[in-house]
mmCIF file of N, CA and C in Angstrom:
data_model
loop_
_atom_site.group_PDB
_atom_site.id
_atom_site.type_symbol
_atom_site.label_atom_id
_atom_site.label_comp_id
_atom_site.label_asym_id
_atom_site.label_seq_id
_atom_site.Cartn_x
_atom_site.Cartn_y
_atom_site.Cartn_z
ATOM 1 N N MET B 21 -29.949 -8.291 4.057
ATOM 2 C CA MET B 21 -28.833 -9.123 3.643
ATOM 3 C C MET B 21 -27.966 -9.432 4.859
ATOM 4 N N LYS B 22 -27.422 -10.626 4.872
ATOM 5 C CA LYS B 22 -26.495 -11.004 5.934
ATOM 6 C C LYS B 22 -25.061 -10.835 5.433
ATOM 7 N N VAL B 23 -24.246 -10.248 6.305
ATOM 8 C CA VAL B 23 -22.839 -10.009 6.004
ATOM 9 C C VAL B 23 -22.006 -10.745 7.047
ATOM 10 N N ALA B 24 -21.090 -11.601 6.598
ATOM 11 C CA ALA B 24 -20.193 -12.321 7.502
ATOM 12 C C ALA B 24 -18.868 -11.578 7.580
ATOM 13 N N ILE B 25 -18.334 -11.467 8.790
ATOM 14 C CA ILE B 25 -17.060 -10.792 9.019
ATOM 15 C C ILE B 25 -16.150 -11.760 9.751
ATOM 16 N N THR B 26 -14.939 -11.960 9.228
ATOM 17 C CA THR B 26 -14.003 -12.839 9.919
ATOM 18 C C THR B 26 -13.553 -12.150 11.207
ATOM 19 N N SER B 27 -13.528 -12.897 12.303
ATOM 20 C CA SER B 27 -13.238 -12.308 13.604
ATOM 21 C C SER B 27 -12.206 -13.139 14.365
ATOM 22 N N SER B 28 -11.423 -12.433 15.181
ATOM 23 C CA SER B 28 -10.407 -13.098 16.003
ATOM 24 C C SER B 28 -10.998 -13.632 17.299
ATOM 25 N N GLY B 29 -12.219 -13.244 17.628
ATOM 26 C CA GLY B 29 -12.850 -13.700 18.859
ATOM 27 C C GLY B 29 -14.359 -13.605 18.787
ATOM 28 N N LYS B 30 -15.020 -14.024 19.871
ATOM 29 C CA LYS B 30 -16.477 -14.123 19.893
ATOM 30 C C LYS B 30 -17.172 -12.847 20.358
ATOM 31 N N GLU B 31 -16.423 -11.875 20.797
ATOM 32 C CA GLU B 31 -17.009 -10.625 21.271
ATOM 33 C C GLU B 31 -17.158 -9.657 20.103
ATOM 34 N N LEU B 32 -18.176 -8.807 20.165
ATOM 35 C CA LEU B 32 -18.354 -7.822 19.101
ATOM 36 C C LEU B 32 -17.202 -6.823 19.058
ATOM 37 N N THR B 33 -16.462 -6.728 20.146
ATOM 38 C CA THR B 33 -15.308 -5.831 20.197
ATOM 39 C C THR B 33 -14.018 -6.512 19.735
ATOM 40 N N SER B 34 -14.094 -7.803 19.395
ATOM 41 C CA SER B 34 -12.906 -8.530 18.909
ATOM 42 C C SER B 34 -12.450 -7.945 17.584
ATOM 43 N N LEU B 35 -11.155 -8.003 17.362
ATOM 44 C CA LEU B 35 -10.595 -7.481 16.118
ATOM 45 C C LEU B 35 -10.965 -8.382 14.939
ATOM 46 N N PRO B 36 -11.131 -7.787 13.768
ATOM 47 C CA PRO B 36 -11.339 -8.610 12.566
ATOM 48 C C PRO B 36 -10.106 -9.469 12.315
ATOM 49 N N ASP B 37 -10.297 -10.599 11.703
ATOM 50 C CA ASP B 37 -9.203 -11.499 11.360
ATOM 51 C C ASP B 37 -9.006 -11.451 9.854
ATOM 52 N N LYS B 38 -7.793 -11.208 9.409
ATOM 53 C CA LYS B 38 -7.520 -11.112 7.975
ATOM 54 C C LYS B 38 -7.511 -12.477 7.297
ATOM 55 N N ARG B 39 -7.440 -13.547 8.100
ATOM 56 C CA ARG B 39 -7.465 -14.901 7.540
ATOM 57 C C ARG B 39 -8.917 -15.330 7.378
ATOM 58 N N PHE B 40 -9.240 -15.895 6.253
ATOM 59 C CA PHE B 40 -10.620 -16.341 6.048
ATOM 60 C C PHE B 40 -10.830 -17.750 6.590
ATOM 61 N N GLY B 41 -10.241 -18.729 5.953
ATOM 62 C CA GLY B 41 -10.478 -20.122 6.322
ATOM 63 C C GLY B 41 -9.950 -20.503 7.689
ATOM 64 N N ARG B 42 -9.036 -19.727 8.229
ATOM 65 C CA ARG B 42 -8.410 -20.039 9.516
ATOM 66 C C ARG B 42 -8.816 -19.084 10.635
ATOM 67 N N CYS B 43 -9.806 -18.227 10.376
ATOM 68 C CA CYS B 43 -10.256 -17.308 11.428
ATOM 69 C C CYS B 43 -10.912 -18.111 12.559
ATOM 70 N N ASN B 44 -10.961 -17.518 13.747
ATOM 71 C CA ASN B 44 -11.574 -18.200 14.888
ATOM 72 C C ASN B 44 -13.080 -18.346 14.726
ATOM 73 N N CYS B 45 -13.711 -17.286 14.240
ATOM 74 C CA CYS B 45 -15.164 -17.330 14.096
ATOM 75 C C CYS B 45 -15.619 -16.268 13.100
ATOM 76 N N PHE B 46 -16.903 -16.304 12.819
ATOM 77 C CA PHE B 46 -17.524 -15.333 11.925
ATOM 78 C C PHE B 46 -18.596 -14.593 12.705
ATOM 79 N N VAL B 47 -18.624 -13.291 12.537
ATOM 80 C CA VAL B 47 -19.720 -12.486 13.062
ATOM 81 C C VAL B 47 -20.638 -12.245 11.865
ATOM 82 N N ILE B 48 -21.876 -12.669 11.992
ATOM 83 C CA ILE B 48 -22.826 -12.525 10.893
ATOM 84 C C ILE B 48 -23.857 -11.475 11.295
ATOM 85 N N TYR B 49 -23.858 -10.390 10.543
ATOM 86 C CA TYR B 49 -24.735 -9.254 10.815
ATOM 87 C C TYR B 49 -25.840 -9.209 9.769
ATOM 88 N N ASP B 50 -27.073 -9.130 10.234
ATOM 89 C CA ASP B 50 -28.223 -9.032 9.345
ATOM 90 C C ASP B 50 -28.580 -7.559 9.188
ATOM 91 N N THR B 51 -28.371 -7.010 8.002
ATOM 92 C CA THR B 51 -28.596 -5.583 7.769
ATOM 93 C C THR B 51 -30.075 -5.214 7.787
ATOM 94 N N GLU B 52 -30.955 -6.178 7.644
ATOM 95 C CA GLU B 52 -32.389 -5.889 7.620
ATOM 96 C C GLU B 52 -32.985 -5.733 9.010
ATOM 97 N N ASN B 53 -32.544 -6.570 9.949
ATOM 98 C CA ASN B 53 -33.139 -6.484 11.284
ATOM 99 C C ASN B 53 -32.132 -6.155 12.388
ATOM 100 N N GLY B 54 -30.864 -6.006 12.034
ATOM 101 C CA GLY B 54 -29.835 -5.623 13.002
ATOM 102 C C GLY B 54 -29.376 -6.745 13.923
ATOM 103 N N SER B 55 -29.788 -7.969 13.658
ATOM 104 C CA SER B 55 -29.375 -9.079 14.520
ATOM 105 C C SER B 55 -27.936 -9.491 14.221
ATOM 106 N N VAL B 56 -27.308 -10.073 15.229
ATOM 107 C CA VAL B 56 -25.923 -10.519 15.126
ATOM 108 C C VAL B 56 -25.845 -11.962 15.610
ATOM 109 N N GLU B 57 -25.129 -12.778 14.860
ATOM 110 C CA GLU B 57 -24.877 -14.171 15.247
ATOM 111 C C GLU B 57 -23.384 -14.407 15.159
ATOM 112 N N VAL B 58 -22.811 -15.025 16.190
ATOM 113 C CA VAL B 58 -21.396 -15.389 16.171
ATOM 114 C C VAL B 58 -21.325 -16.894 15.951
ATOM 115 N N VAL B 59 -20.577 -17.287 14.916
ATOM 116 C CA VAL B 59 -20.485 -18.693 14.529
ATOM 117 C C VAL B 59 -19.026 -19.136 14.604
ATOM 118 N N ASP B 60 -18.757 -20.166 15.416
ATOM 119 C CA ASP B 60 -17.411 -20.741 15.457
ATOM 120 C C ASP B 60 -17.027 -21.276 14.096
ATOM 121 N N ASN B 61 -15.743 -21.218 13.782
ATOM 122 C CA ASN B 61 -15.235 -21.774 12.530
ATOM 123 C C ASN B 61 -14.594 -23.131 12.822
ATOM 124 N N PRO B 62 -15.336 -24.212 12.662
ATOM 125 C CA PRO B 62 -14.789 -25.535 12.956
ATOM 126 C C PRO B 62 -13.738 -25.984 11.937
ATOM 127 N N ASN B 63 -13.572 -25.232 10.859
ATOM 128 C CA ASN B 63 -12.651 -25.602 9.782
ATOM 129 C C ASN B 63 -11.246 -25.039 9.971
ATOM 130 N N ARG B 64 -11.050 -24.190 10.960
ATOM 131 C CA ARG B 64 -9.779 -23.461 11.101
ATOM 132 C C ARG B 64 -8.560 -24.351 11.284
ATOM 133 N N ASN B 65 -8.743 -25.556 11.781
ATOM 134 C CA ASN B 65 -7.601 -26.442 12.017
ATOM 135 C C ASN B 65 -7.464 -27.552 10.982
ATOM 136 N N HIS B 66 -8.269 -27.509 9.928
ATOM 137 C CA HIS B 66 -8.158 -28.516 8.867
ATOM 138 C C HIS B 66 -6.800 -28.398 8.174
ATOM 139 N N ASN B 67 -6.228 -29.521 7.809
ATOM 140 C CA ASN B 67 -4.956 -29.501 7.095
ATOM 141 C C ASN B 67 -5.097 -28.871 5.724
ATOM 142 N N GLU B 68 -6.208 -29.116 5.063
ATOM 143 C CA GLU B 68 -6.471 -28.502 3.762
ATOM 144 C C GLU B 68 -7.975 -28.350 3.582
ATOM 145 N N GLY B 69 -8.361 -27.438 2.712
ATOM 146 C CA GLY B 69 -9.770 -27.237 2.427
ATOM 147 C C GLY B 69 -10.502 -26.373 3.436
ATOM 148 N N ALA B 70 -9.758 -25.673 4.303
ATOM 149 C CA ALA B 70 -10.407 -24.838 5.319
ATOM 150 C C ALA B 70 -11.214 -23.716 4.673
ATOM 151 N N GLY B 71 -10.674 -23.088 3.646
ATOM 152 C CA GLY B 71 -11.360 -21.968 2.991
ATOM 153 C C GLY B 71 -12.676 -22.357 2.344
ATOM 154 N N PRO B 72 -12.661 -23.365 1.461
ATOM 155 C CA PRO B 72 -13.930 -23.780 0.851
ATOM 156 C C PRO B 72 -14.969 -24.252 1.873
ATOM 157 N N ALA B 73 -14.509 -24.972 2.897
ATOM 158 C CA ALA B 73 -15.439 -25.449 3.925
ATOM 159 C C ALA B 73 -16.027 -24.274 4.710
ATOM 160 N N ALA B 74 -15.201 -23.280 5.011
ATOM 161 C CA ALA B 74 -15.682 -22.095 5.720
ATOM 162 C C ALA B 74 -16.674 -21.317 4.851
ATOM 163 N N MET B 75 -16.430 -21.260 3.550
ATOM 164 C CA MET B 75 -17.344 -20.565 2.646
ATOM 165 C C MET B 75 -18.696 -21.274 2.619
ATOM 166 N N GLN B 76 -18.675 -22.600 2.611
ATOM 167 C CA GLN B 76 -19.927 -23.359 2.664
ATOM 168 C C GLN B 76 -20.674 -23.065 3.970
ATOM 169 N N LEU B 77 -19.926 -22.932 5.067
ATOM 170 C CA LEU B 77 -20.531 -22.643 6.364
ATOM 171 C C LEU B 77 -21.253 -21.300 6.350
ATOM 172 N N ILE B 78 -20.587 -20.253 5.877
ATOM 173 C CA ILE B 78 -21.247 -18.947 5.894
ATOM 174 C C ILE B 78 -22.403 -18.895 4.895
ATOM 175 N N ALA B 79 -22.288 -19.640 3.807
ATOM 176 C CA ALA B 79 -23.408 -19.722 2.855
ATOM 177 C C ALA B 79 -24.611 -20.384 3.524
ATOM 178 N N SER B 80 -24.355 -21.406 4.340
ATOM 179 C CA SER B 80 -25.448 -22.097 5.028
ATOM 180 C C SER B 80 -26.147 -21.186 6.038
ATOM 181 N N LYS B 81 -25.464 -20.135 6.462
ATOM 182 C CA LYS B 81 -26.037 -19.155 7.390
ATOM 183 C C LYS B 81 -26.737 -18.020 6.648
ATOM 184 N N GLY B 82 -26.705 -18.069 5.310
ATOM 185 C CA GLY B 82 -27.417 -17.088 4.509
ATOM 186 C C GLY B 82 -26.643 -15.828 4.188
ATOM 187 N N ALA B 83 -25.337 -15.827 4.421
ATOM 188 C CA ALA B 83 -24.533 -14.631 4.147
ATOM 189 C C ALA B 83 -24.380 -14.405 2.643
ATOM 190 N N GLY B 84 -24.566 -13.176 2.216
ATOM 191 C CA GLY B 84 -24.410 -12.811 0.806
ATOM 192 C C GLY B 84 -23.119 -12.052 0.547
ATOM 193 N N LYS B 85 -22.464 -11.627 1.653
ATOM 194 C CA LYS B 85 -21.192 -10.910 1.544
ATOM 195 C C LYS B 85 -20.273 -11.394 2.647
ATOM 196 N N ILE B 86 -18.961 -11.337 2.387
ATOM 197 C CA ILE B 86 -17.959 -11.672 3.388
ATOM 198 C C ILE B 86 -16.946 -10.532 3.447
ATOM 199 N N ILE B 87 -16.666 -10.078 4.643
ATOM 200 C CA ILE B 87 -15.625 -9.075 4.856
ATOM 201 C C ILE B 87 -14.447 -9.803 5.485
ATOM 202 N N THR B 88 -13.318 -9.809 4.777
ATOM 203 C CA THR B 88 -12.134 -10.534 5.239
ATOM 204 C C THR B 88 -10.897 -9.954 4.569
ATOM 205 N N GLY B 89 -9.748 -10.406 5.008
ATOM 206 C CA GLY B 89 -8.498 -9.910 4.445
ATOM 207 C C GLY B 89 -8.162 -10.510 3.097
ATOM 208 N N HIS B 90 -8.277 -11.820 2.995
ATOM 209 C CA HIS B 90 -7.866 -12.478 1.764
ATOM 210 C C HIS B 90 -8.592 -13.805 1.622
ATOM 211 N N LEU B 91 -9.047 -14.067 0.415
ATOM 212 C CA LEU B 91 -9.610 -15.378 0.085
ATOM 213 C C LEU B 91 -8.615 -16.105 -0.795
ATOM 214 N N GLY B 92 -8.325 -17.350 -0.463
ATOM 215 C CA GLY B 92 -7.516 -18.168 -1.351
ATOM 216 C C GLY B 92 -8.288 -18.482 -2.615
ATOM 217 N N ASP B 93 -7.591 -19.002 -3.601
ATOM 218 C CA ASP B 93 -8.220 -19.288 -4.895
ATOM 219 C C ASP B 93 -9.411 -20.237 -4.785
ATOM 220 N N LYS B 94 -9.275 -21.283 -3.974
ATOM 221 C CA LYS B 94 -10.365 -22.261 -3.853
ATOM 222 C C LYS B 94 -11.583 -21.653 -3.168
ATOM 223 N N ALA B 95 -11.352 -20.900 -2.088
ATOM 224 C CA ALA B 95 -12.467 -20.260 -1.383
ATOM 225 C C ALA B 95 -13.125 -19.207 -2.278
ATOM 226 N N ALA B 96 -12.310 -18.461 -3.037
ATOM 227 C CA ALA B 96 -12.849 -17.449 -3.946
ATOM 228 C C ALA B 96 -13.710 -18.093 -5.028
ATOM 229 N N SER B 97 -13.284 -19.256 -5.497
ATOM 230 C CA SER B 97 -14.051 -19.981 -6.504
ATOM 231 C C SER B 97 -15.405 -20.420 -5.947
ATOM 232 N N VAL B 98 -15.412 -20.912 -4.711
ATOM 233 C CA VAL B 98 -16.665 -21.318 -4.077
ATOM 234 C C VAL B 98 -17.564 -20.098 -3.868
ATOM 235 N N ALA B 99 -16.969 -18.986 -3.432
ATOM 236 C CA ALA B 99 -17.744 -17.756 -3.228
ATOM 237 C C ALA B 99 -18.405 -17.315 -4.529
ATOM 238 N N LYS B 100 -17.656 -17.355 -5.609
ATOM 239 C CA LYS B 100 -18.194 -16.951 -6.907
ATOM 240 C C LYS B 100 -19.343 -17.862 -7.316
ATOM 241 N N ARG B 101 -19.145 -19.163 -7.144
ATOM 242 C CA ARG B 101 -20.180 -20.134 -7.507
ATOM 243 C C ARG B 101 -21.450 -19.939 -6.681
ATOM 244 N N LEU B 102 -21.280 -19.567 -5.398
ATOM 245 C CA LEU B 102 -22.424 -19.387 -4.507
ATOM 246 C C LEU B 102 -23.002 -17.972 -4.558
ATOM 247 N N GLY B 103 -22.335 -17.076 -5.294
ATOM 248 C CA GLY B 103 -22.821 -15.705 -5.406
ATOM 249 C C GLY B 103 -22.553 -14.853 -4.178
ATOM 250 N N ILE B 104 -21.496 -15.197 -3.426
ATOM 251 C CA ILE B 104 -21.133 -14.430 -2.235
ATOM 252 C C ILE B 104 -20.075 -13.403 -2.627
ATOM 253 N N MET B 105 -20.352 -12.147 -2.322
ATOM 254 C CA MET B 105 -19.448 -11.046 -2.672
ATOM 255 C C MET B 105 -18.389 -10.866 -1.588
ATOM 256 N N MET B 106 -17.130 -10.684 -1.998
ATOM 257 C CA MET B 106 -16.034 -10.463 -1.056
ATOM 258 C C MET B 106 -15.746 -8.971 -0.945
ATOM 259 N N ILE B 107 -15.663 -8.489 0.288
ATOM 260 C CA ILE B 107 -15.303 -7.114 0.565
ATOM 261 C C ILE B 107 -14.006 -7.165 1.365
ATOM 262 N N PRO B 108 -12.907 -6.613 0.822
ATOM 263 C CA PRO B 108 -11.622 -6.706 1.525
ATOM 264 C C PRO B 108 -11.571 -5.780 2.750
ATOM 265 N N LEU B 109 -10.906 -6.277 3.799
ATOM 266 C CA LEU B 109 -10.639 -5.435 4.966
ATOM 267 C C LEU B 109 -9.689 -4.327 4.549
ATOM 268 N N ASP B 110 -9.843 -3.173 5.125
ATOM 269 C CA ASP B 110 -8.935 -2.067 4.853
ATOM 270 C C ASP B 110 -7.562 -2.441 5.394
ATOM 271 N N GLU B 111 -6.555 -2.286 4.587
ATOM 272 C CA GLU B 111 -5.184 -2.645 4.979
ATOM 273 C C GLU B 111 -4.550 -1.629 5.915
ATOM 274 N N ASN B 112 -5.173 -0.484 6.118
ATOM 275 C CA ASN B 112 -4.588 0.544 7.000
ATOM 276 C C ASN B 112 -4.890 0.292 8.439
#
């Protein structure tokens, strides 16, 4: 399974980003083969619709789970429709 993680930067040592639709990029980890792909988030500067567009992007990369701080209602609706599970970042 592929898991997408919102990230503040392109390095594996970059901090997670609690923003979903406005994060800088996504780190996509494949739990089956251990591969990692870093994908820029071209939607981060959209005036509206950044969350749903970002959800479509990670779905196109085959992610079945997203680790992030918060999904807005529209992005959560798209995730539910696409069968993508949300895992919240630890608030501590």
